[in-house]
XYZ file of C-alpha atoms in Angstrom:
575
model
C -27.137 -21.311 -5.428
C -27.548 -23.552 -2.738
C -30.091 -26.296 -1.833
C -32.795 -26.049 0.689
C -34.610 -29.262 2.021
C -38.211 -28.995 1.870
C -41.482 -30.887 2.930
C -42.099 -33.766 0.889
C -39.091 -34.097 -1.401
C -35.344 -34.454 -1.306
C -34.572 -30.634 -1.933
C -35.253 -27.969 -4.040
C -32.136 -25.681 -5.564
C -32.570 -21.837 -4.976
C -31.147 -19.758 -7.279
C -29.312 -16.065 -5.687
C -28.707 -13.585 -8.718
C -27.020 -10.407 -7.222
C -27.622 -6.986 -8.410
C -25.035 -5.562 -10.714
C -23.164 -2.703 -9.693
C -23.976 0.894 -10.659
C -21.027 1.766 -12.623
C -21.475 -0.422 -15.228
C -23.312 1.228 -18.042
C -26.800 0.037 -19.520
C -25.515 -1.814 -22.196
C -23.326 -3.678 -20.400
C -25.718 -4.003 -17.598
C -28.273 -5.344 -20.263
C -25.664 -8.304 -21.485
C -24.931 -9.010 -17.877
C -28.316 -9.546 -16.945
C -29.335 -11.737 -20.254
C -26.357 -14.012 -19.638
C -27.004 -14.600 -16.170
C -30.874 -15.263 -16.942
C -29.617 -17.899 -19.760
C -27.411 -19.519 -17.513
C -30.214 -19.798 -14.361
C -32.407 -21.038 -17.036
C -29.996 -23.754 -18.499
C -29.398 -24.883 -14.516
C -33.370 -25.091 -13.782
C -34.233 -27.302 -17.179
C -31.352 -29.436 -16.251
C -32.937 -30.104 -12.601
C -34.860 -33.341 -11.948
C -38.554 -33.061 -11.523
C -40.565 -34.508 -8.634
C -44.281 -35.076 -10.289
C -46.770 -36.655 -7.326
C -50.398 -37.246 -7.977
C -52.447 -34.822 -5.738
C -54.384 -36.069 -2.775
C -57.283 -35.437 -0.738
C -60.390 -33.122 -1.733
C -59.646 -30.040 -3.717
C -62.110 -27.458 -2.582
C -64.514 -25.586 -5.116
C -66.393 -22.370 -4.441
C -67.929 -20.903 -7.420
C -70.455 -18.354 -7.838
C -73.340 -16.614 -9.771
C -73.216 -19.924 -12.001
C -75.430 -19.820 -14.713
C -76.277 -22.517 -17.419
C -77.676 -21.584 -20.586
C -79.677 -23.407 -23.787
C -78.285 -23.939 -26.920
C -79.544 -20.377 -28.469
C -79.101 -18.301 -24.911
C -82.038 -19.179 -23.482
C -81.066 -19.267 -19.378
C -81.680 -23.115 -18.013
C -80.252 -22.396 -14.415
C -78.783 -20.503 -12.690
C -77.322 -20.240 -9.140
C -75.902 -17.949 -6.190
C -73.468 -20.226 -4.860
C -72.044 -23.622 -5.226
C -69.630 -25.302 -3.445
C -68.162 -28.897 -3.408
C -65.093 -31.279 -2.671
C -63.388 -32.769 -5.962
C -62.240 -36.272 -5.049
C -58.983 -35.496 -6.748
C -57.920 -39.599 -6.390
C -61.244 -40.481 -9.101
C -60.400 -37.292 -11.099
C -56.891 -38.914 -12.084
C -59.314 -41.491 -13.305
C -61.285 -39.461 -15.679
C -63.872 -39.570 -13.206
C -65.728 -36.924 -11.418
C -66.998 -37.193 -8.022
C -67.805 -34.509 -5.896
C -68.690 -34.406 -2.288
C -70.092 -32.463 0.002
C -72.185 -30.034 -2.125
C -73.970 -27.164 -1.509
C -76.078 -25.202 -3.766
C -77.559 -21.679 -2.517
C -80.781 -20.198 -4.115
C -81.159 -22.021 -7.704
C -83.154 -21.366 -10.409
C -84.367 -23.851 -12.851
C -86.479 -23.513 -15.879
C -88.261 -26.647 -17.272
C -89.620 -26.257 -20.520
C -91.376 -28.835 -22.439
C -92.154 -28.241 -25.855
C -92.165 -31.090 -29.466
C -92.126 -33.667 -28.035
C -88.888 -33.264 -25.378
C -87.639 -31.261 -22.914
C -85.101 -28.421 -22.321
C -82.954 -30.469 -19.696
C -82.840 -33.570 -21.902
C -80.702 -30.883 -24.181
C -78.890 -29.411 -21.463
C -77.559 -32.324 -19.883
C -77.767 -34.371 -23.018
C -73.768 -35.422 -22.618
C -74.521 -36.434 -19.632
C -77.746 -38.296 -19.577
C -76.337 -40.365 -22.453
C -73.637 -41.844 -19.919
C -70.882 -39.071 -19.771
C -68.403 -40.673 -22.446
C -66.074 -38.335 -23.619
C -63.182 -38.080 -22.577
C -63.271 -41.542 -20.868
C -60.737 -44.517 -22.101
C -62.553 -46.561 -25.078
C -64.619 -49.130 -23.674
C -64.928 -47.913 -20.100
C -68.357 -45.673 -18.875
C -67.004 -42.795 -17.001
C -68.172 -42.089 -13.266
C -70.105 -38.944 -12.271
C -71.041 -38.473 -8.940
C -72.561 -35.731 -6.504
C -72.297 -36.873 -2.750
C -73.898 -35.587 -0.093
C -75.719 -33.152 -1.866
C -77.838 -30.243 0.209
C -80.313 -27.448 -1.876
C -81.476 -24.459 0.102
C -83.952 -22.079 -0.893
C -84.207 -23.085 -4.627
C -87.074 -22.422 -7.356
C -88.003 -24.589 -10.084
C -90.461 -23.206 -12.953
C -92.018 -25.673 -15.032
C -94.013 -24.594 -18.505
C -96.032 -27.375 -20.726
C -98.210 -26.558 -23.972
C -101.258 -26.715 -21.671
C -100.163 -26.560 -18.092
C -97.525 -24.655 -15.874
C -96.882 -24.440 -12.225
C -94.206 -23.975 -10.086
C -91.860 -25.330 -7.051
C -91.135 -22.657 -4.361
C -88.786 -23.045 -1.303
C -87.260 -25.970 -2.139
C -85.281 -27.469 0.229
C -83.551 -31.002 -0.553
C -81.020 -33.449 1.410
C -79.840 -35.731 -1.773
C -77.334 -38.278 -0.268
C -76.268 -39.309 -3.597
C -76.695 -37.951 -7.152
C -75.421 -40.528 -10.259
C -75.434 -39.136 -13.603
C -72.823 -42.063 -15.265
C -71.254 -44.954 -14.185
C -70.259 -48.413 -15.687
C -73.244 -50.337 -16.028
C -75.759 -47.819 -15.392
C -78.803 -47.848 -17.867
C -79.911 -44.282 -16.625
C -79.501 -41.568 -14.455
C -80.762 -41.559 -10.506
C -80.896 -39.923 -7.329
C -81.787 -40.625 -3.497
C -83.089 -38.120 -1.703
C -83.464 -38.513 2.312
C -85.806 -35.219 2.657
C -87.126 -32.837 0.156
C -89.815 -30.174 0.605
C -91.127 -27.266 -1.442
C -94.255 -25.296 -1.873
C -96.443 -26.351 -5.003
C -97.729 -23.222 -6.827
C -100.345 -23.072 -9.647
C -102.682 -20.491 -11.246
C -105.184 -22.237 -13.110
C -106.353 -24.216 -11.345
C -105.383 -22.292 -8.247
C -103.175 -24.263 -5.552
C -100.843 -23.394 -2.803
C -99.418 -26.252 -0.458
C -96.573 -27.458 0.915
C -95.068 -30.386 -0.212
C -92.883 -33.266 1.449
C -91.262 -36.424 1.013
C -88.957 -38.702 2.798
C -86.551 -41.448 1.554
C -87.006 -41.478 -2.055
C -85.547 -42.702 -5.483
C -85.710 -41.010 -8.731
C -84.575 -43.208 -11.647
C -84.352 -40.424 -15.174
C -84.642 -42.997 -18.143
C -84.950 -40.521 -21.258
C -87.914 -38.405 -20.904
C -89.677 -40.188 -18.056
C -88.921 -39.989 -14.158
C -89.225 -43.623 -12.466
C -90.239 -42.860 -8.485
C -90.676 -44.897 -5.383
C -90.901 -42.705 -2.126
C -91.628 -44.087 1.146
C -93.753 -41.046 2.299
C -94.661 -37.622 1.563
C -97.288 -35.149 2.808
C -99.261 -32.735 0.792
C -100.317 -29.694 3.478
C -102.459 -32.150 6.137
C -102.368 -35.302 3.254
C -100.318 -38.173 3.821
C -99.157 -40.619 1.377
C -96.921 -43.908 1.597
C -95.096 -46.456 -0.159
C -95.496 -44.520 -3.755
C -94.476 -46.441 -6.945
C -94.425 -45.268 -10.372
C -93.685 -43.294 -13.376
C -94.440 -39.858 -14.446
C -94.177 -39.498 -18.269
C -95.241 -36.346 -19.577
C -95.989 -37.556 -23.367
C -98.876 -39.417 -21.666
C -102.502 -38.201 -21.416
C -103.781 -36.094 -18.018
C -100.964 -35.647 -15.676
C -98.617 -37.984 -17.045
C -98.597 -40.176 -14.042
C -98.672 -44.311 -13.574
C -98.604 -45.310 -9.974
C -99.451 -47.136 -6.874
C -99.733 -46.135 -3.158
C -101.369 -45.746 0.202
C -103.131 -42.585 1.156
C -103.336 -42.917 5.021
C -105.153 -39.203 5.696
C -106.130 -37.353 2.732
C -107.534 -33.989 3.435
C -109.640 -33.376 -0.056
C -109.422 -29.283 0.385
C -105.338 -30.047 -0.216
C -105.781 -31.849 -3.137
C -109.235 -30.268 -4.746
C -107.321 -28.126 -7.906
C -107.065 -31.938 -8.838
C -110.558 -32.466 -8.763
C -113.474 -32.509 -11.027
C -116.056 -29.978 -10.351
C -118.786 -32.443 -9.660
C -116.840 -34.039 -6.426
C -116.739 -32.431 -3.249
C -114.269 -30.004 -2.010
C -113.982 -30.662 1.724
C -113.663 -33.960 4.052
C -111.426 -36.546 4.439
C -110.419 -39.982 2.922
C -108.139 -43.055 3.453
C -107.716 -45.595 0.928
C -105.103 -47.615 -1.546
C -104.930 -45.947 -5.175
C -103.761 -46.749 -8.584
C -103.539 -43.991 -11.264
C -102.626 -44.510 -14.913
C -103.384 -41.551 -17.983
C -106.223 -42.208 -20.256
C -106.873 -40.258 -23.665
C -107.487 -37.755 -24.437
C -106.297 -35.469 -21.469
C -107.906 -37.810 -18.530
C -106.380 -39.527 -15.732
C -108.196 -42.973 -14.523
C -107.995 -43.671 -10.781
C -108.783 -46.520 -8.728
C -109.438 -46.639 -5.169
C -110.009 -49.627 -2.677
C -110.543 -50.498 0.727
C -111.967 -46.497 0.701
C -113.086 -45.160 3.726
C -114.431 -40.944 2.702
C -116.239 -39.122 4.693
C -117.881 -35.571 3.316
C -120.252 -33.010 5.637
C -122.376 -36.135 6.618
C -122.149 -38.416 3.850
C -119.772 -41.640 4.261
C -118.331 -44.022 1.134
C -116.787 -47.333 1.748
C -115.562 -49.815 -0.507
C -113.921 -49.298 -3.843
C -114.318 -46.477 -6.753
C -112.832 -46.435 -10.198
C -113.083 -43.251 -12.490
C -112.259 -41.059 -15.432
C -111.412 -37.270 -13.940
C -110.232 -34.561 -16.180
C -110.335 -30.804 -15.228
C -113.708 -30.470 -15.927
C -114.815 -34.176 -16.618
C -116.166 -37.372 -14.343
C -116.972 -40.555 -15.875
C -117.766 -43.720 -13.329
C -116.059 -46.496 -14.637
C -116.542 -49.131 -11.549
C -117.833 -49.298 -8.225
C -118.466 -51.178 -5.045
C -119.788 -49.175 -2.657
C -121.727 -48.545 0.638
C -123.254 -45.103 1.233
C -124.121 -44.891 4.853
C -125.420 -42.303 4.311
C -124.679 -40.244 0.918
C -126.308 -36.733 1.069
C -128.753 -35.555 -2.158
C -126.854 -32.415 -2.622
C -123.562 -34.807 -3.685
C -125.938 -36.130 -5.918
C -126.704 -32.858 -7.491
C -123.668 -32.398 -8.705
C -123.768 -35.462 -11.341
C -127.695 -34.838 -12.214
C -128.752 -31.434 -11.606
C -130.979 -29.393 -8.995
C -133.531 -31.348 -7.013
C -136.669 -30.124 -5.719
C -136.252 -32.198 -1.769
C -133.553 -32.626 1.068
C -132.618 -35.406 2.474
C -130.436 -38.569 2.694
C -129.243 -42.091 1.179
C -128.188 -45.040 2.309
C -127.640 -48.602 0.571
C -124.682 -49.865 -2.310
C -123.770 -48.168 -5.778
C -122.240 -51.682 -7.602
C -121.097 -52.408 -11.271
C -118.117 -52.389 -14.023
C -117.985 -51.281 -17.613
C -119.585 -48.117 -17.389
C -122.848 -49.896 -16.176
C -123.775 -49.014 -11.944
C -126.545 -50.159 -10.091
C -128.205 -48.726 -7.182
C -129.966 -50.204 -4.228
C -130.823 -47.376 -1.944
C -133.046 -46.105 0.680
C -134.114 -42.530 0.539
C -135.241 -40.028 3.557
C -136.674 -37.270 2.088
C -137.806 -33.752 3.144
C -139.394 -30.582 1.328
C -141.093 -27.662 2.669
C -143.930 -27.851 4.950
C -143.806 -31.644 4.473
C -143.044 -34.099 7.206
C -139.857 -36.539 6.532
C -140.541 -39.372 4.371
C -138.662 -42.451 3.038
C -138.968 -44.311 -0.445
C -136.999 -46.757 -1.786
C -134.973 -46.315 -5.047
C -133.451 -48.875 -7.503
C -131.794 -48.751 -11.038
C -129.002 -48.565 -13.328
C -127.031 -46.148 -15.120
C -124.319 -45.750 -17.550
C -122.234 -43.397 -18.646
C -121.509 -42.483 -22.527
C -119.626 -40.053 -24.408
C -122.796 -37.960 -24.297
C -122.828 -38.031 -20.410
C -124.441 -40.099 -17.807
C -127.623 -42.304 -18.614
C -130.417 -43.258 -16.434
C -131.059 -46.822 -17.679
C -133.752 -47.625 -14.791
C -135.122 -46.522 -11.673
C -137.821 -47.468 -9.885
C -139.232 -45.410 -6.736
C -141.283 -47.411 -4.412
C -143.570 -45.302 -2.568
C -145.092 -46.581 0.603
C -147.488 -43.845 2.481
C -145.914 -41.217 0.980
C -147.404 -37.820 1.548
C -149.058 -36.455 -1.377
C -148.295 -33.278 -0.774
C -144.540 -33.927 -0.821
C -145.798 -33.140 -4.822
C -145.752 -29.715 -4.039
C -142.473 -29.543 -4.319
C -142.541 -30.034 -7.994
C -145.929 -28.798 -8.292
C -146.922 -25.693 -5.721
C -150.074 -25.123 -5.509
C -151.934 -28.738 -6.083
C -155.232 -29.077 -3.706
C -154.348 -32.822 -2.645
C -154.090 -34.663 0.498
C -153.591 -37.869 1.873
C -150.831 -40.447 0.764
C -149.937 -42.799 -1.996
C -147.908 -46.167 -2.334
C -146.662 -48.155 -5.228
C -144.039 -47.669 -7.931
C -142.562 -44.673 -10.297
C -140.598 -46.506 -13.268
C -138.034 -44.199 -15.240
C -135.218 -44.111 -17.881
C -133.419 -41.757 -19.642
C -130.290 -39.461 -19.018
C -132.070 -36.873 -16.194
C -129.957 -33.690 -17.838
C -129.565 -34.539 -21.374
C -132.614 -36.097 -22.863
C -136.446 -36.937 -21.655
C -137.426 -39.335 -18.814
C -139.789 -42.321 -19.893
C -142.090 -42.678 -17.076
C -144.376 -45.461 -15.960
C -145.926 -45.269 -12.555
C -148.523 -47.223 -10.666
C -150.028 -46.044 -7.738
C -152.281 -46.782 -5.253
C -154.320 -43.535 -3.803
C -157.607 -42.904 -2.295
C -158.806 -46.694 -2.223
C -157.944 -46.535 -5.853
C -155.002 -47.012 -8.476
C -153.650 -44.166 -11.051
C -151.794 -45.939 -13.450
C -149.387 -43.121 -16.136
C -147.315 -43.326 -18.749
C -145.184 -40.626 -20.745
C -142.560 -38.353 -21.184
C -140.969 -36.053 -18.606
C -137.861 -33.574 -19.815
C -135.665 -31.912 -17.540
C -133.138 -30.904 -19.468
C -134.499 -27.011 -19.141
C -135.180 -24.540 -17.038
C -138.853 -25.252 -17.448
C -139.926 -28.782 -16.982
C -141.588 -30.542 -19.783
C -144.191 -33.305 -19.788
C -146.744 -35.478 -22.011
C -149.011 -38.023 -19.942
C -151.570 -40.406 -20.021
C -153.181 -42.735 -17.957
C -156.432 -43.959 -16.073
C -157.480 -43.443 -12.525
C -159.658 -46.787 -11.166
C -161.983 -46.353 -8.241
C -159.866 -43.308 -6.276
C -161.958 -41.897 -3.574
C -161.704 -38.685 -4.326
C -162.656 -37.477 -0.346
C -159.361 -38.832 0.193
C -156.729 -37.242 -2.161
C -158.439 -33.723 -2.417
C -158.501 -30.672 0.133
C -161.765 -29.262 -1.034
C -164.791 -30.776 0.554
C -166.118 -33.267 -2.261
C -168.804 -35.679 -1.876
C -167.546 -39.138 -0.773
C -167.384 -40.719 -4.569
C -164.775 -42.281 -6.375
C -163.467 -41.758 -10.165
C -162.752 -44.024 -12.761
C -161.531 -42.245 -15.897
C -159.100 -41.454 -18.268
C -156.683 -38.390 -18.553
C -153.918 -36.650 -20.487
C -151.637 -33.900 -19.696
C -149.521 -32.478 -21.837
C -147.543 -28.762 -21.204
C -144.590 -27.407 -19.313
C -144.018 -25.907 -16.171
C -145.646 -26.763 -12.561
C -145.837 -23.370 -11.276
C -149.416 -22.138 -11.258
C -148.180 -18.616 -12.220
C -146.154 -20.068 -15.528
C -148.001 -23.149 -16.333
C -149.145 -23.994 -19.986
C -150.692 -27.277 -20.170
C -153.507 -28.805 -22.216
C -155.961 -31.120 -20.001
C -158.429 -33.696 -20.987
C -160.529 -36.049 -18.601
C -163.346 -38.513 -19.349
C -164.575 -40.947 -16.876
C -167.844 -41.957 -14.571
C -168.407 -41.733 -10.777
C -169.463 -44.591 -8.433
C -170.499 -45.266 -5.233
C -172.578 -42.734 -2.962
C -175.587 -41.721 -4.674
C -174.066 -41.928 -8.256
C -176.142 -43.407 -11.225
C -174.996 -45.548 -13.748
C -174.837 -42.561 -16.161
C -172.815 -40.267 -13.768
C -169.324 -39.075 -14.916
C -167.306 -36.270 -15.692
C -165.774 -34.558 -18.967
C -163.546 -31.751 -19.303
C -161.288 -30.219 -21.730
C -159.193 -27.503 -20.395
C -156.353 -25.331 -21.163
C -153.851 -23.347 -18.199
C -151.806 -20.270 -19.797
C -149.844 -18.142 -17.952
C -152.305 -18.167 -14.777
C -155.462 -18.316 -16.781
C -158.121 -21.086 -16.921
C -159.727 -21.649 -19.709
C -162.613 -24.132 -20.301
C -163.604 -25.311 -23.481
C -165.822 -27.726 -21.953
C -166.669 -29.528 -18.469
C -169.651 -31.238 -18.040
C -170.546 -33.646 -14.929
C -173.369 -35.477 -13.484
C -173.637 -36.681 -10.574
C -177.032 -38.220 -8.326
C -179.520 -35.168 -8.653
C -176.933 -32.538 -10.135
C -175.794 -31.575 -13.543
C -173.382 -28.710 -14.322
C -171.733 -27.459 -17.854
C -169.611 -24.450 -17.450
C -167.217 -22.876 -20.226
C -164.997 -19.782 -20.408
C -161.776 -18.272 -18.957
C -160.662 -17.063 -15.714
C -157.069 -15.405 -14.651
C -156.807 -17.077 -11.393
C -153.636 -15.135 -10.089
C -153.440 -11.430 -9.444
C -154.916 -9.653 -11.210
C -157.706 -11.550 -11.534
C -160.222 -11.144 -14.446
C -162.831 -12.936 -16.631
C -165.310 -15.189 -15.639
C -166.268 -19.200 -15.906
C -169.887 -19.438 -17.484
C -171.922 -22.255 -16.119
C -175.346 -23.870 -15.840
C -176.162 -26.513 -12.567
C -179.619 -28.370 -12.766
C -180.339 -29.919 -9.090
C -183.541 -31.499 -8.349
């Protein structure tokens, strides 16, 4: 043998074994070989070994990596993972990987029985990774300069399922464990993905920059400098996601610099608009049983021709909306948006004014500019308050202030009324419009006189119901009726009970008793009426009237819509 110098060490001994001569028989050849092997083995064992630690990175490449849960269900897989192992750290028992590249990873996150599968899979890492480390020292496990390309994350919860597709991420640092670290964390310089959800349907691009994510057991704490959801821009996000909490499980604050309502429509209740833009500061938190409480401040929201300014706090769910507090100015608010909360209205138009309150009691002071078919635009003031209860919206009080509103506007709710002129006065009502009857208290100035009305109006069914009584005081009939009548005033009491306003479907009982004054009326001139209207048929049980030199009595039944039938029998005496 001979010694040959090698780089990095003094020398290495090379042993050369010559081939045995062919003249030796097989047994002799075997013995010769064994003898030489024994001598070589003995010499190698006696040589000194120059052992030195590895220095520099160690490149690692792994293909088709699969990670399964206990029981065999697949948790994650990746087409390719490359990294460089820090060998100096490895000699200390730590794991530090640099330049980590993960290609086409697929992760299946599942929640069940109050825990997540990733907690089970990474239990050792998330508990600190102490296995194999010297006693009293916590092992360091870090990934540096991580890049994720074309990833997928499928999330399944008991009542929710969504996915992140086309995940791209640049993570300068991911720390699973290190001395003194209370929980794993990662820093993200840039992340992007598509958020996909089937019910309610959603498909939007999500991006964020400069984020810090910490992972205490079962939760995610996040601080994000900026994020976008399609065309929506967010900033200064700070919060916690705890999937054990109600609703979306998010407690967070932040700024919404430019929100496009279409981008977040999947998270809005049905009553709220789906188009428009907004900017605001926000705070969100979970609310039982499965709701989210949201508070917007410095709000400036626009949808259609409507604009909201100020503050609003609400509880929302997939099919739930509750207004908790508000300090809003609407300038204007389209009535079509109000219909989402109280049902269909017979008028179009806008509202301007303020909506203020807290603790679920909300007061409003508004001016309404209303329109109805064949009626010129008119204005009325609306003041009052509403309260949200377990049964829904309750109208505690509302007062409509009319100022020369055309009586023809009533045709929007009672087609065919033979009315003209205008009305001034107030209509006060209370009750939940879509859940229980409204209580009415009305005082109107019309035809140089006054009408006082009290009773019930029920708008909860497909056909309105009513039970009203009141007084007419000195009402000039010529000023309010379209047909030509004598210029007399009527003072009377009346009752009206029934359902519907359309003449073809109206069912009502009418009672009227009063006296005429003015013109040529005498002290005993007046009118008494007892009648019914049933599906387009007027039935008169009693009609007696006297005015000046005329007396009239009538009775009978007349169907006044097609096909017309029946007749009214009357007797008229004129002197």
